[in-house]
Amino acid sequence: MEREPGPEGARRALGRWLEAVLASRGQANAVFDILAVLQSEDQEEIQEAVRTCSRLFGALLERGELFVGQLPSEEMVMAGSRGAMRKYQVWMRHRYHSCCNRLGELLAHPSFQVKEQALSTLMKFVQLEGTHPLEKPKWEGNYLFPRKLFKVVLGGLLSPEEDHSLLLSQFREYLEYDDIRYHTMQAAAGALARVADRHPEVSLTFWNNAFTLLSAVSLPRQERNLSNFYAPRSLAPLQEHRKAFQAMWLSFLKHKLPLSLYKKVLVIVHDAILPHLAQPTLLIDFLSSAYDLGGAISLLALNGLFVLIHKHNLEYPDFYRKLYGLLDPSVFHVKYRARFFHLADLFLSSSHLPAYLVAAFAKRLARLALTAPPEALLMVLPFICNLLRRHPACRVLVHRPQGPELDADPYDPAEEDPAKSRALESCLWELQALQRHYHPEVSKAASVINQVLSVPEVSIAPLLELTAYELFEQDLKKGPRPVPLEFIPAQGLLGRRDDLCAQHFTLS
């Protein structure tokens, strides 16, 4: 059929072809014209064709005019002696498949409007196929989700060439549905395995797309919350969701990930991944390996290890030795400083820790404090004092009558094993030195050790994320202070004798 040139001509022609196909099966060949416009290079024409395909195949699905069952080859059916209705249904379902495959290709179109429209149309077909399945159930009441069509959607979203973070944010709204979320987890696990097997060197773009999708999946805490379905069918129990969630993440984490993704995973592992796994202990190797890497990766792995140690009885013999090794001058300047000291405070909160271990941490922090910025000192000094409050056996570090000379300090800062550092034989002379710090708040915080340490600990939570800018703003808000110009204030204009003379003249 002929059509006028331009987007407006395409819109009118598409409308005529749509009406013709829906009105008469004898006009079915007009579908070829509609699919041809779907191949256009003009953005507006493509959008009109996508809308037309959405209306056309949506109506055919609802009418039941697409072949249901294992789809035979088009040539075999057309050459056979089957009835005209069957031939029509098989033929039209092949056209439907062509349309869906083209919509999957359009998920990589340069225009975001086209990609968004293609995604919404595909998801509409997913919903309609869930309601009107194109496969025959194996038994009565069997739930048939359109896995093949959904595989096209996930394959387009997990592109190895194009960053789909914006499109994935649009797909995120579908993850609110329990059935879509469940089948997303299953399809994502399969897609991760296929791509990694086919391509030895997987692009960073693919891993970023995969992480964006996986991190958007969040399971409900209770099974009674599984009631929000995209297609009106039954669904697997919550335990099956946990297994699918676990398989999805394990298929992602078993690969060698870029360093940037390692950090992103470790940031969310403790609250977005571990609580939803069917077997959280399966991440022991991943977190232990990350903790052994050192640097920022080790700092981030602490959160996940904390959950496994406290909730799942993980035994990690060298844990405190490695935690001690993370204390270096850079710890006060890293992005995750607040997270690290919050977790270190939790790990050192037990009163059953040996005194030599706590003393080693207190001494190492005190030594590092000598070169730390003021905003970090206001957090680490109360941290050290809290260690001494929890462990009275370590107070010898501040009550030793005569501390060692600086060149005779028995503490060995180069020793990696806290048990051999001889910290308990030393003293915290560093805190005494910090009492002469140029910043008055730091000097005040360091002077606390001169007093009897109170039993209630000082909360360091408000100080964990204190920045230099905030500290500067606090100083500005205090306003000007009176500056003493003399040690002994003057008693008059010329001193006390001048005042007495003035009184004598007044009386006379």
Coordinates of C-alpha atoms in Angstrom, one line a residue:
M1 CA 0.0 0.0 0.0
E2 CA 1.2 3.5 -0.9
R3 CA 1.7 6.2 1.7
E4 CA 2.5 9.8 1.8
P5 CA 6.1 10.8 2.7
G6 CA 7.0 12.2 6.1
P7 CA 6.0 11.4 9.6
E8 CA 2.4 12.7 9.2
G9 CA 2.0 10.6 6.1
A10 CA 3.3 7.6 8.0
R11 CA 0.9 8.2 10.9
R12 CA -2.2 8.3 8.5
A13 CA -1.0 5.2 6.6
L14 CA -0.3 3.3 9.8
G15 CA -3.8 4.1 11.0
R16 CA -5.4 2.8 7.8
W17 CA -3.3 -0.4 7.8
L18 CA -4.2 -1.0 11.5
E19 CA -7.9 -0.7 10.8
A20 CA -7.6 -2.9 7.8
V21 CA -5.8 -5.8 9.6
L22 CA -8.1 -5.7 12.6
A23 CA -11.3 -5.5 10.4
S24 CA -10.5 -8.4 8.0
R25 CA -8.0 -11.3 7.9
G26 CA -7.9 -10.9 4.2
Q27 CA -5.9 -7.7 4.8
A28 CA -3.3 -9.4 7.0
N29 CA -0.5 -8.6 4.5
A30 CA -0.7 -5.0 5.7
V31 CA 1.3 -6.1 8.7
F32 CA 4.3 -6.2 6.5
D33 CA 3.8 -2.5 5.7
I34 CA 3.6 -1.7 9.5
L35 CA 6.7 -3.7 10.3
A36 CA 8.5 -1.9 7.4
V37 CA 7.9 1.5 9.0
L38 CA 9.3 0.0 12.3
Q39 CA 12.6 -0.4 10.4
S40 CA 12.6 3.3 9.4
E41 CA 15.5 5.6 10.3
D42 CA 13.1 8.5 11.2
Q43 CA 12.5 8.8 14.9
E44 CA 8.9 10.1 14.6
E45 CA 8.0 7.4 12.1
I46 CA 9.4 4.7 14.4
Q47 CA 7.5 6.0 17.4
E48 CA 4.2 5.9 15.4
A49 CA 5.0 2.4 14.2
V50 CA 5.7 1.3 17.8
R51 CA 2.3 2.7 18.9
T52 CA 0.6 0.9 16.0
C53 CA 2.2 -2.4 16.8
S54 CA 1.2 -2.0 20.4
R55 CA -2.4 -1.6 19.5
L56 CA -2.4 -4.2 16.8
F57 CA -0.8 -7.1 18.6
G58 CA -2.3 -6.2 21.9
A59 CA -5.7 -6.6 20.2
L60 CA -4.7 -9.9 18.6
L61 CA -3.5 -11.3 21.9
E62 CA -6.8 -10.4 23.6
R63 CA -8.8 -11.9 20.8
G64 CA -6.8 -15.1 20.9
E65 CA -5.9 -14.8 17.2
L66 CA -2.2 -15.9 17.7
F67 CA -1.2 -19.5 17.6
V68 CA -1.0 -21.2 21.0
G69 CA 1.6 -23.9 21.6
Q70 CA 5.0 -24.9 20.2
L71 CA 5.3 -22.7 17.2
P72 CA 6.0 -24.7 14.0
S73 CA 8.0 -23.3 11.1
E74 CA 6.0 -21.0 8.8
E75 CA 7.0 -22.8 5.6
M76 CA 5.8 -26.2 6.9
V77 CA 2.4 -24.9 8.0
M78 CA 1.8 -22.9 4.8
A79 CA 2.6 -25.9 2.6
G80 CA 0.4 -28.3 4.7
S81 CA -3.2 -29.1 4.5
R82 CA -4.2 -27.5 7.8
G83 CA -7.2 -25.1 7.9
A84 CA -7.0 -21.5 7.0
M85 CA -7.6 -20.3 10.6
R86 CA -4.6 -22.3 11.8
K87 CA -2.4 -21.0 9.0
Y88 CA -3.5 -17.5 9.8
Q89 CA -2.7 -17.8 13.5
V90 CA 0.8 -19.4 12.9
W91 CA 1.6 -16.7 10.3
M92 CA 0.5 -13.9 12.5
R93 CA 2.4 -15.2 15.5
H94 CA 5.6 -15.2 13.4
R95 CA 4.9 -11.6 12.6
Y96 CA 4.4 -10.9 16.3
H97 CA 7.8 -12.5 17.0
S98 CA 9.4 -10.3 14.3
C99 CA 7.8 -7.3 16.0
C100 CA 9.1 -8.2 19.4
N101 CA 12.6 -8.9 18.1
R102 CA 12.7 -5.4 16.5
L103 CA 11.4 -3.8 19.7
G104 CA 14.3 -5.5 21.5
E105 CA 16.7 -4.0 18.9
L106 CA 15.1 -0.5 19.5
L107 CA 16.2 -0.7 23.2
A108 CA 19.6 0.3 21.8
H109 CA 18.2 3.2 19.6
P110 CA 20.0 6.6 20.0
S111 CA 16.8 8.3 21.0
F112 CA 15.8 7.7 24.7
Q113 CA 12.1 8.4 23.7
V114 CA 12.2 5.4 21.3
K115 CA 14.0 3.2 23.9
E116 CA 11.4 4.1 26.5
Q117 CA 8.5 3.5 24.2
A118 CA 9.9 0.1 23.0
L119 CA 10.4 -1.0 26.7
S120 CA 6.9 0.0 27.7
T121 CA 5.4 -1.8 24.6
L122 CA 7.4 -5.0 25.3
M123 CA 6.3 -5.0 29.0
K124 CA 2.7 -4.5 27.8
F125 CA 3.1 -7.7 25.7
V126 CA 4.6 -9.5 28.7
Q127 CA 1.5 -8.6 30.7
L128 CA -0.9 -9.7 27.9
E129 CA 1.0 -12.9 27.3
G130 CA 0.8 -13.6 31.1
T131 CA -2.9 -13.2 30.9
H132 CA -3.3 -14.9 27.5
P133 CA -0.5 -17.4 27.4
L134 CA 0.9 -18.5 24.0
E135 CA 2.0 -21.8 25.4
K136 CA -0.2 -24.7 26.5
P137 CA 0.0 -25.4 30.3
K138 CA 1.3 -28.9 31.2
W139 CA -1.4 -29.2 33.9
E140 CA -4.5 -27.3 35.0
G141 CA -3.6 -24.1 36.8
N142 CA 0.1 -24.2 35.7
Y143 CA 1.5 -20.6 35.7
L144 CA 3.0 -19.8 32.3
F145 CA 5.1 -16.7 32.4
P146 CA 6.4 -15.4 28.9
R147 CA 10.0 -16.2 29.6
K148 CA 11.1 -16.0 26.0
L149 CA 9.7 -12.6 25.5
F150 CA 11.1 -11.4 28.9
K151 CA 14.5 -12.8 27.9
V152 CA 14.4 -10.3 24.9
V153 CA 13.7 -7.4 27.4
L154 CA 16.5 -8.4 29.8
G155 CA 18.9 -9.0 26.8
G156 CA 18.3 -5.5 25.6
L157 CA 18.7 -3.9 29.0
L158 CA 22.0 -5.7 29.8
S159 CA 23.8 -4.3 26.8
P160 CA 27.6 -4.7 26.5
E161 CA 27.9 -1.6 24.3
E162 CA 25.6 1.1 25.7
D163 CA 25.1 2.5 29.2
H164 CA 21.4 1.8 30.0
S165 CA 21.4 3.3 33.5
L166 CA 18.6 5.8 32.6
L167 CA 16.5 3.1 30.9
L168 CA 17.0 0.7 33.9
S169 CA 15.7 3.4 36.1
Q170 CA 12.5 3.3 34.1
F171 CA 12.4 -0.5 34.3
R172 CA 12.8 -0.2 38.1
E173 CA 9.1 0.6 38.4
Y174 CA 8.2 -2.8 37.1
L175 CA 10.3 -4.5 39.8
E176 CA 7.7 -3.4 42.3
Y177 CA 5.6 -6.3 41.0
D178 CA 6.5 -9.6 42.7
D179 CA 6.2 -11.8 39.6
I180 CA 8.4 -9.4 37.4
R181 CA 11.0 -9.2 40.2
Y182 CA 11.1 -13.0 40.5
H183 CA 11.5 -13.6 36.8
T184 CA 14.0 -10.8 36.5
M185 CA 16.2 -12.6 39.0
Q186 CA 16.0 -15.8 37.1
A187 CA 16.6 -14.2 33.7
A188 CA 19.4 -12.0 34.9
A189 CA 21.3 -15.1 36.3
G190 CA 21.0 -16.8 32.9
A191 CA 22.1 -13.7 31.0
L192 CA 25.1 -13.2 33.2
A193 CA 26.2 -16.8 32.6
R194 CA 25.7 -16.6 28.9
V195 CA 27.6 -13.3 28.3
A196 CA 30.5 -14.4 30.5
D197 CA 30.8 -17.7 28.7
R198 CA 30.6 -16.2 25.2
H199 CA 33.0 -13.3 25.8
P200 CA 36.2 -13.8 27.7
E201 CA 36.7 -10.1 28.1
V202 CA 33.4 -8.6 29.2
S203 CA 33.0 -4.8 28.8
L204 CA 32.8 -2.5 31.8
T205 CA 29.5 -1.2 30.4
F206 CA 27.9 -4.6 30.7
W207 CA 29.0 -5.0 34.3
N208 CA 27.7 -1.5 35.2
N209 CA 24.3 -2.3 33.5
A210 CA 24.2 -5.6 35.4
F211 CA 25.0 -4.0 38.7
T212 CA 22.4 -1.3 38.2
L213 CA 19.8 -4.0 37.5
L214 CA 20.8 -6.3 40.3
S215 CA 21.0 -3.5 42.9
A216 CA 17.5 -2.4 42.0
V217 CA 16.1 -5.8 43.1
S218 CA 14.9 -5.8 46.7
L219 CA 12.9 -8.6 48.3
P220 CA 10.1 -8.2 50.8
R221 CA 10.8 -9.2 54.4
Q222 CA 7.7 -11.3 54.9
E223 CA 5.9 -13.7 52.6
R224 CA 2.5 -12.1 53.1
N225 CA 3.7 -9.2 51.2
L226 CA 3.9 -11.2 48.0
S227 CA 0.6 -10.1 46.6
N228 CA 1.4 -7.5 43.9
F229 CA 1.4 -9.2 40.5
Y230 CA 1.9 -7.7 37.0
A231 CA 0.0 -10.7 35.4
P232 CA -2.9 -12.3 37.4
R233 CA -1.3 -15.6 38.1
S234 CA 0.1 -17.6 41.1
L235 CA 3.7 -17.2 42.2
A236 CA 6.4 -19.1 44.0
P237 CA 6.8 -18.7 47.8
L238 CA 9.3 -16.2 49.4
Q239 CA 11.9 -19.0 50.0
E240 CA 12.1 -19.5 46.2
H241 CA 12.5 -15.8 45.7
R242 CA 15.5 -15.9 48.1
K243 CA 17.0 -18.8 46.2
A244 CA 16.6 -16.9 42.9
F245 CA 18.1 -13.7 44.5
Q246 CA 21.0 -15.8 45.7
A247 CA 21.6 -17.4 42.4
M248 CA 21.5 -14.0 40.7
W249 CA 24.1 -12.4 42.9
L250 CA 26.4 -15.4 43.0
S251 CA 26.4 -15.6 39.2
F252 CA 27.5 -11.9 39.3
L253 CA 30.1 -12.1 42.1
K254 CA 31.8 -15.3 40.8
H255 CA 33.4 -13.2 37.9
K256 CA 36.4 -11.0 38.1
L257 CA 34.8 -7.6 38.5
P258 CA 36.4 -4.2 37.9
L259 CA 37.7 -2.5 41.0
S260 CA 35.0 0.2 40.9
L261 CA 32.3 -2.4 40.9
Y262 CA 33.9 -4.2 43.8
K263 CA 33.5 -1.0 45.9
K264 CA 29.9 -0.5 44.8
V265 CA 29.0 -4.1 45.8
L266 CA 30.7 -3.9 49.2
V267 CA 28.9 -0.7 50.0
I268 CA 25.5 -2.4 49.8
V269 CA 26.3 -6.0 50.6
H270 CA 25.5 -5.8 54.4
D271 CA 22.0 -4.4 54.1
A272 CA 20.8 -5.0 50.5
I273 CA 22.3 -8.5 49.8
L274 CA 23.1 -10.5 52.8
P275 CA 19.7 -10.2 54.6
H276 CA 17.9 -11.6 51.5
L277 CA 20.2 -14.6 50.7
A278 CA 18.9 -18.1 51.4
Q279 CA 22.5 -19.0 52.6
P280 CA 24.4 -15.9 53.6
T281 CA 27.5 -17.9 54.5
L282 CA 28.1 -18.5 50.8
L283 CA 29.6 -15.0 50.6
I284 CA 32.3 -15.8 53.1
D285 CA 34.9 -16.4 50.4
F286 CA 34.0 -13.3 48.5
L287 CA 34.2 -11.0 51.6
S288 CA 37.3 -12.7 53.0
S289 CA 39.1 -12.2 49.7
A290 CA 38.0 -8.6 49.5
Y291 CA 39.2 -8.0 53.1
D292 CA 42.6 -9.5 52.2
L293 CA 43.1 -7.0 49.4
G294 CA 43.8 -4.1 51.7
G295 CA 43.1 -0.4 51.3
A296 CA 39.6 0.9 50.7
I297 CA 38.4 -2.5 49.6
S298 CA 39.2 -3.9 53.0
L299 CA 37.5 -1.0 54.8
L300 CA 34.3 -1.7 52.8
A301 CA 34.4 -5.4 53.3
L302 CA 34.2 -4.8 57.1
N303 CA 30.4 -4.3 57.0
G304 CA 29.7 -7.6 55.4
L305 CA 32.1 -9.5 57.6
F306 CA 30.5 -7.8 60.7
V307 CA 27.1 -9.3 59.7
L308 CA 28.6 -12.8 59.1
I309 CA 30.6 -12.8 62.4
H310 CA 27.8 -11.5 64.6
K311 CA 24.8 -13.2 63.0
H312 CA 26.2 -16.3 61.3
N313 CA 29.0 -17.3 63.6
L314 CA 31.8 -16.8 61.1
E315 CA 35.2 -17.6 62.5
Y316 CA 38.0 -15.4 61.2
P317 CA 41.3 -16.1 63.2
D318 CA 43.3 -13.1 61.8
F319 CA 40.4 -10.7 61.8
Y320 CA 41.8 -8.3 64.4
R321 CA 45.3 -8.5 63.1
K322 CA 44.1 -7.4 59.6
L323 CA 41.9 -4.7 61.2
Y324 CA 45.0 -3.4 63.1
G325 CA 46.9 -3.4 59.8
L326 CA 44.2 -1.0 58.2
L327 CA 45.2 1.7 60.7
D328 CA 47.6 4.0 58.7
P329 CA 47.7 7.7 58.1
S330 CA 45.4 7.5 55.1
V331 CA 42.5 6.2 57.2
F332 CA 41.7 9.7 58.3
H333 CA 41.4 10.9 54.7
V334 CA 39.5 8.2 52.9
K335 CA 35.9 8.6 51.7
Y336 CA 34.7 5.8 54.0
R337 CA 36.3 7.1 57.2
A338 CA 33.0 7.4 59.1
R339 CA 31.9 3.8 58.1
F340 CA 35.3 2.4 59.2
F341 CA 35.4 4.0 62.6
H342 CA 31.8 3.1 63.3
L343 CA 32.5 -0.6 62.6
A344 CA 35.9 -0.5 64.4
D345 CA 34.0 0.9 67.4
L346 CA 31.6 -2.1 67.2
F347 CA 34.3 -4.7 66.9
L348 CA 36.3 -3.3 69.8
S349 CA 33.2 -2.9 72.1
S350 CA 33.4 -6.4 73.6
S351 CA 34.8 -6.5 77.2
H352 CA 36.2 -10.0 76.5
L353 CA 39.0 -8.7 74.2
P354 CA 42.5 -9.1 75.7
A355 CA 44.1 -6.0 77.2
Y356 CA 47.2 -6.2 74.9
L357 CA 44.9 -6.1 71.8
V358 CA 42.9 -3.0 73.0
A359 CA 46.1 -1.3 74.1
A360 CA 47.7 -1.9 70.6
F361 CA 44.7 -0.2 68.9
A362 CA 44.7 2.7 71.4
K363 CA 48.5 3.2 70.9
R364 CA 48.4 2.9 67.1
L365 CA 45.5 5.5 66.9
A366 CA 47.3 7.8 69.3
R367 CA 50.5 7.7 67.2
L368 CA 48.5 8.4 64.0
A369 CA 46.7 11.2 65.8
L370 CA 50.0 13.2 65.9
T371 CA 49.6 14.0 62.1
A372 CA 45.8 13.8 61.8
P373 CA 43.7 16.9 60.8
P374 CA 41.6 18.6 63.6
E375 CA 38.3 17.2 62.3
A376 CA 39.6 13.7 62.6
L377 CA 41.2 14.3 66.0
L378 CA 37.9 15.4 67.5
M379 CA 36.5 11.9 66.6
V380 CA 39.6 9.7 67.4
L381 CA 40.4 11.2 70.8
P382 CA 37.0 10.3 72.3
F383 CA 37.4 6.9 70.5
I384 CA 40.6 6.2 72.4
C385 CA 39.1 7.4 75.7
N386 CA 36.2 5.0 75.1
L387 CA 38.6 2.1 74.7
L388 CA 40.1 3.0 78.1
R389 CA 36.7 3.2 79.7
R390 CA 35.7 -0.2 78.4
H391 CA 38.9 -1.9 79.4
P392 CA 40.2 -0.7 82.8
A393 CA 43.3 -2.9 82.4
C394 CA 44.5 -0.5 79.7
R395 CA 44.4 2.6 81.9
V396 CA 48.0 1.9 82.8
L397 CA 48.7 3.7 79.5
V398 CA 47.8 7.0 81.1
H399 CA 48.5 6.3 84.8
R400 CA 52.1 5.1 84.4
P401 CA 54.1 7.4 86.7
Q402 CA 56.9 8.1 84.3
G403 CA 56.5 7.5 80.7
P404 CA 59.4 6.4 78.5
E405 CA 61.6 8.8 76.7
L406 CA 60.6 9.3 73.1
D407 CA 63.6 7.4 71.8
A408 CA 63.0 4.6 74.3
D409 CA 59.3 4.0 73.7
P410 CA 58.9 0.1 73.8
Y411 CA 56.0 0.3 71.3
D412 CA 56.9 -0.9 67.9
P413 CA 54.8 0.8 65.2
A414 CA 56.2 -1.3 62.4
E415 CA 55.0 -4.6 64.0
E416 CA 52.0 -6.0 62.1
D417 CA 51.0 -8.3 65.0
P418 CA 49.3 -6.3 67.8
A419 CA 50.3 -9.1 70.3
K420 CA 54.0 -8.3 69.6
S421 CA 53.7 -4.5 69.4
R422 CA 54.5 -4.1 73.2
A423 CA 51.8 -1.4 73.4
L424 CA 50.9 -2.4 77.0
E425 CA 54.4 -1.5 78.1
S426 CA 54.2 2.0 76.7
C427 CA 52.1 5.0 77.6
L428 CA 49.9 7.5 75.7
W429 CA 52.4 10.4 75.7
E430 CA 50.9 11.3 72.3
L431 CA 47.7 12.5 74.0
Q432 CA 49.8 14.7 76.3
A433 CA 51.5 16.2 73.3
L434 CA 48.1 16.9 71.7
Q435 CA 47.1 19.0 74.8
R436 CA 49.3 21.7 73.2
H437 CA 47.5 21.5 69.8
Y438 CA 46.9 24.8 68.0
H439 CA 43.1 24.1 67.9
P440 CA 41.5 24.7 71.2
E441 CA 38.8 22.0 70.8
V442 CA 41.5 19.4 70.1
S443 CA 43.5 20.5 73.1
K444 CA 40.3 20.3 75.3
A445 CA 39.5 16.8 74.0
A446 CA 43.1 15.6 74.7
S447 CA 43.0 17.0 78.2
V448 CA 40.2 14.5 79.2
I449 CA 42.8 11.9 80.1
N450 CA 44.0 14.2 82.9
Q451 CA 40.6 13.7 84.6
V452 CA 39.0 10.6 86.0
L453 CA 37.4 8.8 83.1
S454 CA 33.7 8.6 83.6
V455 CA 31.9 5.3 83.2
P456 CA 29.4 6.3 80.5
E457 CA 31.0 6.4 77.2
V458 CA 31.0 9.5 74.9
S459 CA 29.1 8.9 71.7
I460 CA 31.3 9.4 68.7
A461 CA 28.3 9.1 66.2
P462 CA 27.9 12.9 65.8
L463 CA 31.7 13.3 65.2
L464 CA 32.1 10.5 62.6
E465 CA 31.3 12.7 59.6
L466 CA 32.6 16.0 60.9
T467 CA 34.4 17.8 58.1
A468 CA 36.9 20.7 58.1
Y469 CA 34.3 23.0 56.6
E470 CA 31.8 22.2 59.4
L471 CA 34.6 22.8 62.0
F472 CA 35.4 26.1 60.4
E473 CA 31.8 27.1 60.4
Q474 CA 31.5 26.2 64.1
D475 CA 34.4 28.5 64.9
L476 CA 32.9 31.4 62.9
K477 CA 29.6 31.1 64.8
K478 CA 31.3 31.5 68.2
G479 CA 31.9 35.2 67.4
P480 CA 34.8 37.4 68.5
R481 CA 36.3 36.7 72.0
P482 CA 37.9 39.3 74.3
V483 CA 41.7 39.2 73.8
P484 CA 43.7 39.7 77.0
L485 CA 46.4 42.4 76.6
E486 CA 48.0 42.2 80.1
F487 CA 48.4 39.5 82.6
I488 CA 47.3 41.8 85.5
P489 CA 44.3 44.0 84.4
A490 CA 44.6 47.8 85.1
Q491 CA 42.7 49.2 88.0
G492 CA 42.3 52.7 86.6
L493 CA 43.7 55.2 84.1
L494 CA 47.0 55.4 85.9
G495 CA 46.8 52.5 88.3
R496 CA 45.3 52.2 91.8
R497 CA 47.3 55.2 93.3
D498 CA 45.7 57.4 90.7
D499 CA 42.2 56.3 91.8
L500 CA 43.0 57.0 95.4
C501 CA 44.2 60.6 94.6
A502 CA 41.0 61.2 92.6
Q503 CA 38.9 60.1 95.7
H504 CA 41.0 62.5 98.0
F505 CA 40.3 65.5 95.8
T506 CA 36.6 64.6 95.6
L507 CA 36.3 64.5 99.4
S508 CA 38.1 67.8 99.8

